[in-house]
C-alpha positions as CSV (number, residue, x, y, z in Angstrom):
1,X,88.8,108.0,98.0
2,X,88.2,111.0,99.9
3,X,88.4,114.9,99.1
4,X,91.5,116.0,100.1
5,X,90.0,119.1,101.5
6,X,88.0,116.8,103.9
7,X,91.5,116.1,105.5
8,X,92.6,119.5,105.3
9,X,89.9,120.7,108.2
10,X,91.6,118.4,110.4
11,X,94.3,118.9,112.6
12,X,95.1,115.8,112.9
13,X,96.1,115.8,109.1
14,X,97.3,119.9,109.1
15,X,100.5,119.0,109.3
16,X,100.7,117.8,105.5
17,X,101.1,119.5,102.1
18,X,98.6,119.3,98.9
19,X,100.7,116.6,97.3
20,X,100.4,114.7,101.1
21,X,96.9,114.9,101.7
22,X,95.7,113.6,98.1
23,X,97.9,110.9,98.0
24,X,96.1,110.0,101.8
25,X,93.0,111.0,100.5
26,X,93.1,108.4,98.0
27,X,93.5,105.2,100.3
28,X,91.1,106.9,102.6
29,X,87.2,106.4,102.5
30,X,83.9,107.6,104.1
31,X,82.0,105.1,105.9
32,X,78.8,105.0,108.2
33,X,78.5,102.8,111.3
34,X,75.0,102.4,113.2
35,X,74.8,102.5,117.1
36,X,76.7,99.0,118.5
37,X,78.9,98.5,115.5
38,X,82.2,97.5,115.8
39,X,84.7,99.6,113.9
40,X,87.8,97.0,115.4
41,X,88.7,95.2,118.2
42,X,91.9,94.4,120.5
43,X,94.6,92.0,119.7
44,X,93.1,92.3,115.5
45,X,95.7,93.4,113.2
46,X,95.2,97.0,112.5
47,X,94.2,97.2,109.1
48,X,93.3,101.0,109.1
49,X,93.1,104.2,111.1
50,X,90.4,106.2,111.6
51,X,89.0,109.9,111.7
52,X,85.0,110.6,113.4
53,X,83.8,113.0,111.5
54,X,80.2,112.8,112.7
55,X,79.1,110.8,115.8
56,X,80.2,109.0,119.0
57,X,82.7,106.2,119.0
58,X,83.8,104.4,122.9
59,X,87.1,102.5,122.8
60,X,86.8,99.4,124.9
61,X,89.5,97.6,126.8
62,X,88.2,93.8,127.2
63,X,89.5,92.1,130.3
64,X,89.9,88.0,129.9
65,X,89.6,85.9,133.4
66,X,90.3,82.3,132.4
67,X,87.9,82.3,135.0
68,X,85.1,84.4,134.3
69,X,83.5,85.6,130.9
70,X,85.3,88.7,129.0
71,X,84.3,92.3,130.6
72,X,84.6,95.2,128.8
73,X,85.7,98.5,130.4
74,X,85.1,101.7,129.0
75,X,88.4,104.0,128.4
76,X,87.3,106.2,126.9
77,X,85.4,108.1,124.1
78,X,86.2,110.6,121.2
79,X,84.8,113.0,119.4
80,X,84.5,114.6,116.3
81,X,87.5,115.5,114.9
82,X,89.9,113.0,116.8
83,X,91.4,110.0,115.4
84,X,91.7,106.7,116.5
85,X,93.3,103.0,115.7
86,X,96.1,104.9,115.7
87,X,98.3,101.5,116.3
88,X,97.6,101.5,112.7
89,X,101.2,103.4,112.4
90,X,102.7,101.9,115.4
91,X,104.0,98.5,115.7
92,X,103.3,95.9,116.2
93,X,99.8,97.7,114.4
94,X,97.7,95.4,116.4
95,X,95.1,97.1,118.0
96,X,95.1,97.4,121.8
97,X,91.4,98.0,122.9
98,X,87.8,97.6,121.0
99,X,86.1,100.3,119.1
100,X,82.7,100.8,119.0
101,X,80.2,103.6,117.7
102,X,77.7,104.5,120.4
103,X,75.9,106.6,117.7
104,X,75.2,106.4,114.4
105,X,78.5,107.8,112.9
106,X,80.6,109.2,109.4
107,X,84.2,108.1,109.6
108,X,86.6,108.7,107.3
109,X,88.7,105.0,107.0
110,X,92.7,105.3,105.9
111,X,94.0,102.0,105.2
112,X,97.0,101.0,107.2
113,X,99.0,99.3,105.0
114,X,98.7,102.2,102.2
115,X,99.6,104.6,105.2
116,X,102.6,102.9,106.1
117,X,103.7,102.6,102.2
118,X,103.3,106.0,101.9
119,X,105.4,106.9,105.3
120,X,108.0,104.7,103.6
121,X,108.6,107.0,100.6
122,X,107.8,110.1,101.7
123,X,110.0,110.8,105.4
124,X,108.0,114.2,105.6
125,X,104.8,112.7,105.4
126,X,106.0,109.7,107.8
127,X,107.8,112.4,110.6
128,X,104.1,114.5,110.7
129,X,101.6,112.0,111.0
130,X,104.1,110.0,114.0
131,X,104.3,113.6,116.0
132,X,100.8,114.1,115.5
133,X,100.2,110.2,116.6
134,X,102.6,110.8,119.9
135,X,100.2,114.0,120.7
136,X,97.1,111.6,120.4
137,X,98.9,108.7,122.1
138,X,100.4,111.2,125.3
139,X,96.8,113.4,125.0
140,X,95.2,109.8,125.8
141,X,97.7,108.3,128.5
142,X,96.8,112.1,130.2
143,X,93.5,111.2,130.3
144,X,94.0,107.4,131.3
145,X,95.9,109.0,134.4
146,X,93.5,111.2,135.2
147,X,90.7,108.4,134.9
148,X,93.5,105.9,137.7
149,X,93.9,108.9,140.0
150,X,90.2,109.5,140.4
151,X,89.5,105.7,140.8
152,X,91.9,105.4,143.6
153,X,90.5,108.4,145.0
């Protein structure tokens, strides 16, 4: 469990009430990851979502040529603040791309399955944390546009 005042300084998790954030808070957790870690990876189930608190996480997307060994290509890289393995709430919560601290890190760790529960009950809860997930999920296809028009520039 986390504090739910932890949550509260993040915008991510504004859009919730007191009674919202502890009951997130308490299938949430702080964890540390070193430089190289692996916090998830693509195709996995996705069995939590996550909020950097401290550090530098890259998301991956690994490239299979039946061919050729696996390559990884950076997309791209958050910071503080932001939240990731955000398929967490979105089916079919598998993830779609690898993460990976490129620092040593403090993440806060919400446990998918809880999350969903809890979006199951609670339709207030579920309708703010999915419009705060389509602002992550259109912020990053922005920047994954951005990243396509410069390469074929």
């Amino acid at each position: 469990m986390v504090s739910p005042e932890l949550l509260r300084r993040y915008p991510f998790f504004g859009v919730l009430d007191d009674s919202q954030l502890k009951a997130v808070a308490m299938i949430a957790e702080e964890i540390s990851r070193q430089e190289g870690e692996t916090l998830f990876e693509a195709e996995r189930p996705a069995e939590a979502m996550y909020l950097l608190m401290e550090g530098c996480v890259d998301l991956f997307y690994v490239v299979i040529d039946r061919d050729a060994p696996a390559k990884e290509l950076f997309i791209s890289e958050f910071n503080p603040g932001d939240v990731f393995g955000i398929s967490a709430l979105i089916e079919p919560h598998q993830y779609t791309a690898t993460a990976r601290a490129t620092c040593p890190s403090r993440i806060v760790r919400v446990d998918a399955a809880g999350l969903r529960a809890l979006c199951e009950v609670d339709s207030k809860l579920a309708y703010g944390l999915m419009r705060q997930t389509a602002k992550a999920a259109m912020s990053r296809l922005h920047d994954t546009r951005i990243q396509l028009a410069a390469a074929r520039a």
